Amino acid sequence: MPGSEEKRWGYVVAGAVLFIIWHVLAYFVKSPALPYPSTVFAAFIAQLGEGLAIHMAISACRAIYSILLALSLAIPIGLLCHERKIDRFIAPFLYLLYPIPHIVLLPLIILLFGIGDVSKVILIGMIVFFQILVTTRDAARNIDEYYVYSLLSLGADKKDIYRHVVFPACLPKILTALRISVGTAIAVLFFAESFATTTGLGYLIMTAWSRADYVSLYAGIVAMALLGFSLYMALEVIERRLCRWV
Amino acid sequence: MPGSEEKRWGYVVAGAVLFIIWHVLAYFVKSPALPYPSTVFAAFIAQLGEGLAIHMAISACRAIYSILLALSLAIPIGLLCHERKIDRFIAPFLYLLYPIPHIVLLPLIILLFGIGDVSKVILIGMIVFFQILVTTRDAARNIDEYYVYSLLSLGADKKDIYRHVVFPACLPKILTALRISVGTAIAVLFFAESFATTTGLGYLIMTAWSRADYVSLYAGIVAMALLGFSLYMALEVIERRLCRWV
Amino acid sequence: QTEKPESVTSEKATEKVKIRIGLLPIEDTFPVTVAKEGGLFEKYGVEVEIVPFQSALERDAALQAGEIDACIADPLAVILLRNAGYDVRIVSLCLGATPEEGVFAILAAPNSSINSVKDLEGRKIAISSNTIIEYVTDIMLKSYGVENVEKVEIKQIPVRMQTLLAGQVDAATLPEPLASLAAFRGAKLVLSDAMMDRSISQTVIVFRGELVDSKPDAVNAFLKAYGEAAEKINANPESYREEFIEKARIPKDIAENYKMPHYPHPQQYPKEFYEEVHEWAVEKGLLSKEIPYEEAVVWLQ
Amino acid sequence: MAPVIEARKLGMVYPDGTRAIEGVSFSVEEGESCAIIGPSGCGKTTLLFIFSGLLRPTEGIALIEGKEVVAPPKNAALILQNYGLFPWKTVIENAALGLEIRGVKARDARKAVKPILRELGLEGFENHYPKQLSGGMQQRVAFARALAIKPRIMLMDEPFSSLDALSREKLQNFLLELWMKERMTMLLVTHSIEEAVFLGKRIVVLSHRPGRVVKVIENPMAGSVEFRNRGEFFEKCREVRRSVGAT
Amino acid sequence: MAPVIEARKLGMVYPDGTRAIEGVSFSVEEGESCAIIGPSGCGKTTLLFIFSGLLRPTEGIALIEGKEVVAPPKNAALILQNYGLFPWKTVIENAALGLEIRGVKARDARKAVKPILRELGLEGFENHYPKQLSGGMQQRVAFARALAIKPRIMLMDEPFSSLDALSREKLQNFLLELWMKERMTMLLVTHSIEEAVFLGKRIVVLSHRPGRVVKVIENPMAGSVEFRNRGEFFEKCREVRRSVGAT
Ligand SMILES: Nc1ncnc2c1ncn2[C@@H]1O[C@H](COP(=O)(O)OP(=O)(O)OP(=O)(O)O)[C@@H](O)[C@H]1O
Ligand SMILES: Nc1ncnc2c1ncn2[C@@H]1O[C@H](COP(=O)(O)OP(=O)(O)OP(=O)(O)O)[C@@H](O)[C@H]1O
Ligand SMILES: [Mg+2]
Ligand SMILES: [Mg+2]
């Protein structure tokens, strides 16, 4: 999706339109809680040199680790739900556990995993896990049986079915789920980085918020948006490589 | 999915297994931060009569309104992305705005919409909106052109294409997105109900947490799980009615 | 890892003890930072690690999980934690020995018709219920004879301030430094606990009971270092000002004129303060049992 | 009189560079039928899509009733190679769709297609989804949908290729009788020589990709059910087979 | 010698109550070929699925090499009606899949299928995805995949139905020559009478749903490419047409 000249223009236009809307809104709202975008971007650029870039990198690492952790568990479990028998066993757990607001389990996570980076990654990972699992499971259950028949007739065993049918057939949907997860992971950073750390964008935003420093707050939000956007772009590249057939 | 005898057994078994795991974990952790499930369920039942049921109903209303608000905007926009031209315009906005942790915009929302239920619904709705939009857009872009050709050859105009092809083809994926949204909406309740209200499960949980009353905290979580589960079940029923063809 | 210069004062076992203290970025905790950076803890033979938190909820969760050993909190939090079955104890008063050290204020919305405490009668006031904020609000209003207010629950402090400034509530109770910031941005100061005739709110230094029992020397060493840091700050507040502004997250707009608090020397948390908070908690029905002063408060020196 | 369907030097290069057809010219008069036959991948479907207004040719002009095709012609029905049914609609919903889109109320449209479904042996399957049907039945549903709108021009892409021999002959007869009664103009793509000879008064033979017109064979005898059993039929088949073999 | 393929009173009722076939019995000897012909929806695909071990019959027994079929037989290849290709694999990946699953290294498998692809006219399309091919080309890829594993039994579900007339005859000849060389046992489902007569030494005619065996026609002349041009061929076609018409 990036790379093409036209697409790049789309982003420039969208960015400009958002900038103008923001500016006009700020003009009418006239409140320190909504600073002008020009002020925010100036602060963003200034802060980049003063460590914002490092905070972004740290947040990126935490988000990516969390997503990888979630993926490594959610994909196998989700794909297994292709088999009705296994699905019938897993689905009730999913249905019972998914709608819990997992952030509330923070005390339990701290209890079990301490207050280090592990806890942060687990907190984000847990939330993302369920989103990927729900999507992967839905995809795995809706695979046309015809494909399975076709492969079985070639003498395939279960492993082959997962490798040649279930996984590739679910891949586009998994990538959709990943796109959603990127947003979620970054949003959850905001909570995960509010304890036992002085690094990361979540920390920055929370700090700015608590001293009502809205310019820094929005600069942090811009950094998050930028981080999310980069991860999105990375996903697009991955998708174009893996799902050429769509 | 419910209704069938076997499925119902699945939930009973899953419930029992979770209960046991929880019990064993509580036994080994031995901390007030993880009370025994029996204690929690007893408290849950006791509190149901004391107003917990009303809190659940209020939270349910807020979650459902938010989801309806999000749906009413995300579905049309997402479906429109079926057209490359429109997608090329909308996609950059989506990519730039989605990865922002929208919870951080709470001060802005309060500034614009006050502290009443409208703000809460908008906060939740905004977060859910993006999740549904991302999925709907993905579905709308991946519709086999063959279907469109088939309908066009019948003399269909654009409206018909959306009605007879784009919408039904995306419906299964929209329902998947809805399932994810239910979880998200309930999780966000936890924040939305932390301001200007003394009702709702989010308020209950936050209050219990702030006074380290973990039994009430977990009773609130159980209520949320139950609420989410009910909404899930409702979605299943809707899906079976709308997507009989899958 | 910080270097460990040879300590002059002690070769005792306390040297091995490491205290992890969870701190919110508020002014109450400033002496701990000063003690840490000035090497005072090492001087007294105790190793201290500062674990930063952004909200009391997560800090308390870490305390309960044993991930931190100590924190600076309000006494209500201690009472609630003990009520929930955690052995945490108040080892010293921190801020709030005198009313001047108070950090809470009730402010009215800009352009509102509220000009005195009496005008709050029947108005909407934003608080955070079951916390020290509600306690302070109750006590202050009661002593001015205001019986009836409509409490609006808003947990997050910045959101509460925002709501106040936007005029969506009539008044709000805020802690420093956001109270000063709100005033700076046009909110009207109605009443602060500094205006009271007695101290009604305090912060205290809290340790896990287990540590108090097993390593009293370390706790003592901590308090000594803390005391020395407090004295240093009090003696020459201006030289610490810049660091204070940074660590206590004083908003830029008000930093210049912000008054640094006076930090009292570590001292036993007085019983009359405790009883007032405890009584309020009992009245509110927050406690399932009495939490006696003797159990909750220790004084080691 | 101007031909109803006319191809003038049609050429089509897909965006990826695949040249599907090249310089294809032919015409079909009002009420006549034309069969297009050619090897796999020679661009038959492409050609039909162009006449259906679904694709714009990159060269030449496609005319229907003397006007350049720029949108799906209202009085034409297209039957697609892979049925073109919607998996989310039942048999009767699929069949009634053309009418509905032309503004007939859903209820009336369904009532109107019932006899057509019966004629095509789909009675009892009205509420099945396409997935629940065998390939042949799906093809018949597609056929029912096209007939429902009573088109004056029928564009068909291998409409009978999934039918068994018996049903195929039955449907060929049905189509022929329909044609003789209604006298709509037909353009039929097929890879069955017998079918082309039975149904096409004119037979256009295309070459391998990129498809060019190898030969246009006139077949005036076509147009009666008995033709199938005549010696001339086998003669014509042999003639067409020779042209096809020469591609 | 026991027959390689044998159906003993096979019956199949789908879970939704659809009775697809009923009391179907027939057999095919080692190295022989058998064509099954019947109207649309009569259960031909169902029958083939049973022999491929993909479906268990609800009545009767399906035997391959004297053993009841309970899993896909290792030495049999199945060609499905709708190609059964994987949209996420390229032509060469699809074709090599059978070998890969049998443990051949991906690279060797691809090398091995290249000549087969060439033979089937798919050279140059190795890295295309099925979606990018016309229907006929997709069918040929499916055929290549089956041939790649050098099967001793071939089960085919209307394998040539999407091919144009010329390619179809070419592939029929190719299959026949292959069969004469390798002498694998073939079970072929078709709805083309000519195809059944050209390729089946035994022709099983099924009735309308639920499919029953109407007649088993022996066709000993089948098995040479020239048979197609003989008078006996047309004779046999007429005989089969009569049986089919009687269903
Ligand atoms: N959208 C497309 N983009 C690129 N090439 C295409 C596209 N559609 C078809 N082709 C190519 O154009 C050629 C003609 O395709 P078309 O489907 O018209 O053939 P056909 O004659 O209908 O074949 P068949 O008899 O197999 O249905 C084929 O080589 C095909 O691969
Ligand atoms: N999974 C299924 N569940 C219920 N009914 C089915 C199922 N699969 C097929 N059928 C029905 O069983 C009958 C036989 O189907 P089958 O696909 O075997 O027919 P066929 O002879 O291969 O048809 P065609 O020539 O159209 O391919 C049909 O009426 C079909 O609707
Ligand atoms: Mg075609
Ligand atoms: Mg079949």
PDB file of N, CA, C and O in Angstrom, chain C residues 17-21 46-50 69-70 207 211 218-219 222:
ATOM      1  N   VAL C  17      19.721  -5.193  53.177  1.00  0.00           N
ATOM      2  CA  VAL C  17      18.292  -5.010  52.964  1.00  0.00           C
ATOM      3  C   VAL C  17      18.042  -4.002  51.860  1.00  0.00           C
ATOM      4  O   VAL C  17      18.645  -2.942  51.814  1.00  0.00           O
ATOM      5  N   LYS C  18      17.127  -4.387  50.992  1.00  0.00           N
ATOM      6  CA  LYS C  18      16.773  -3.484  49.920  1.00  0.00           C
ATOM      7  C   LYS C  18      15.298  -3.143  50.081  1.00  0.00           C
ATOM      8  O   LYS C  18      14.453  -4.031  50.190  1.00  0.00           O
ATOM      9  N   ILE C  19      15.029  -1.867  50.149  1.00  0.00           N
ATOM     10  CA  ILE C  19      13.644  -1.431  50.277  1.00  0.00           C
ATOM     11  C   ILE C  19      13.190  -0.858  48.946  1.00  0.00           C
ATOM     12  O   ILE C  19      13.826   0.047  48.399  1.00  0.00           O
ATOM     13  N   ARG C  20      12.092  -1.422  48.452  1.00  0.00           N
ATOM     14  CA  ARG C  20      11.530  -0.861  47.221  1.00  0.00           C
ATOM     15  C   ARG C  20      10.337  -0.006  47.618  1.00  0.00           C
ATOM     16  O   ARG C  20       9.394  -0.492  48.242  1.00  0.00           O
ATOM     17  N   ILE C  21      10.426   1.254  47.277  1.00  0.00           N
ATOM     18  CA  ILE C  21       9.338   2.141  47.665  1.00  0.00           C
ATOM     19  C   ILE C  21       8.619   2.674  46.426  1.00  0.00           C
ATOM     20  O   ILE C  21       9.250   3.108  45.461  1.00  0.00           O
ATOM     21  N   VAL C  46      21.137   1.594  54.108  1.00  0.00           N
ATOM     22  CA  VAL C  46      19.988   0.891  53.582  1.00  0.00           C
ATOM     23  C   VAL C  46      19.916   1.168  52.080  1.00  0.00           C
ATOM     24  O   VAL C  46      20.245   2.257  51.616  1.00  0.00           O
ATOM     25  N   GLU C  47      19.558   0.114  51.350  1.00  0.00           N
ATOM     26  CA  GLU C  47      19.478   0.284  49.910  1.00  0.00           C
ATOM     27  C   GLU C  47      18.015   0.523  49.535  1.00  0.00           C
ATOM     28  O   GLU C  47      17.138  -0.241  49.939  1.00  0.00           O
ATOM     29  N   VAL C  48      17.773   1.578  48.806  1.00  0.00           N
ATOM     30  CA  VAL C  48      16.392   1.918  48.448  1.00  0.00           C
ATOM     31  C   VAL C  48      16.259   1.996  46.937  1.00  0.00           C
ATOM     32  O   VAL C  48      17.103   2.588  46.264  1.00  0.00           O
ATOM     33  N   GLU C  49      15.196   1.330  46.471  1.00  0.00           N
ATOM     34  CA  GLU C  49      14.897   1.443  45.045  1.00  0.00           C
ATOM     35  C   GLU C  49      13.566   2.160  44.902  1.00  0.00           C
ATOM     36  O   GLU C  49      12.585   1.794  45.557  1.00  0.00           O
ATOM     37  N   ILE C  50      13.546   3.180  44.068  1.00  0.00           N
ATOM     38  CA  ILE C  50      12.304   3.924  43.860  1.00  0.00           C
ATOM     39  C   ILE C  50      11.570   3.341  42.662  1.00  0.00           C
ATOM     40  O   ILE C  50      12.128   3.217  41.573  1.00  0.00           O
ATOM     41  N   ASP C  69       7.817  -2.564  48.994  1.00  0.00           N
ATOM     42  CA  ASP C  69       7.789  -2.769  50.443  1.00  0.00           C
ATOM     43  C   ASP C  69       7.192  -1.572  51.159  1.00  0.00           C
ATOM     44  O   ASP C  69       6.785  -1.681  52.306  1.00  0.00           O
ATOM     45  N   ALA C  70       7.207  -0.439  50.485  1.00  0.00           N
ATOM     46  CA  ALA C  70       6.790   0.769  51.171  1.00  0.00           C
ATOM     47  C   ALA C  70       6.203   1.727  50.170  1.00  0.00           C
ATOM     48  O   ALA C  70       6.366   1.563  48.963  1.00  0.00           O
ATOM     49  N   PHE C 207       4.827   1.020  55.457  1.00  0.00           N
ATOM     50  CA  PHE C 207       5.671  -0.151  55.186  1.00  0.00           C
ATOM     51  C   PHE C 207       4.843  -1.409  55.322  1.00  0.00           C
ATOM     52  O   PHE C 207       3.844  -1.435  56.045  1.00  0.00           O
ATOM     53  N   LEU C 211       8.020  -6.381  57.031  1.00  0.00           N
ATOM     54  CA  LEU C 211       9.326  -5.738  57.020  1.00  0.00           C
ATOM     55  C   LEU C 211       9.579  -4.976  58.329  1.00  0.00           C
ATOM     56  O   LEU C 211      10.683  -4.977  58.862  1.00  0.00           O
ATOM     57  N   ALA C 218      16.231  -1.392  59.400  1.00  0.00           N
ATOM     58  CA  ALA C 218      16.222  -0.859  58.040  1.00  0.00           C
ATOM     59  C   ALA C 218      15.174   0.234  57.921  1.00  0.00           C
ATOM     60  O   ALA C 218      15.408   1.286  57.306  1.00  0.00           O
ATOM     61  N   VAL C 219      14.009  -0.008  58.532  1.00  0.00           N
ATOM     62  CA  VAL C 219      12.943   0.989  58.477  1.00  0.00           C
ATOM     63  C   VAL C 219      13.418   2.272  59.163  1.00  0.00           C
ATOM     64  O   VAL C 219      13.243   3.378  58.653  1.00  0.00           O
ATOM     65  N   PHE C 222      15.823   4.083  57.091  1.00  0.00           N
ATOM     66  CA  PHE C 222      15.104   4.777  56.031  1.00  0.00           C
ATOM     67  C   PHE C 222      14.569   6.105  56.543  1.00  0.00           C
ATOM     68  O   PHE C 222      14.730   7.151  55.924  1.00  0.00           O
TER      69      PHE C 222
END
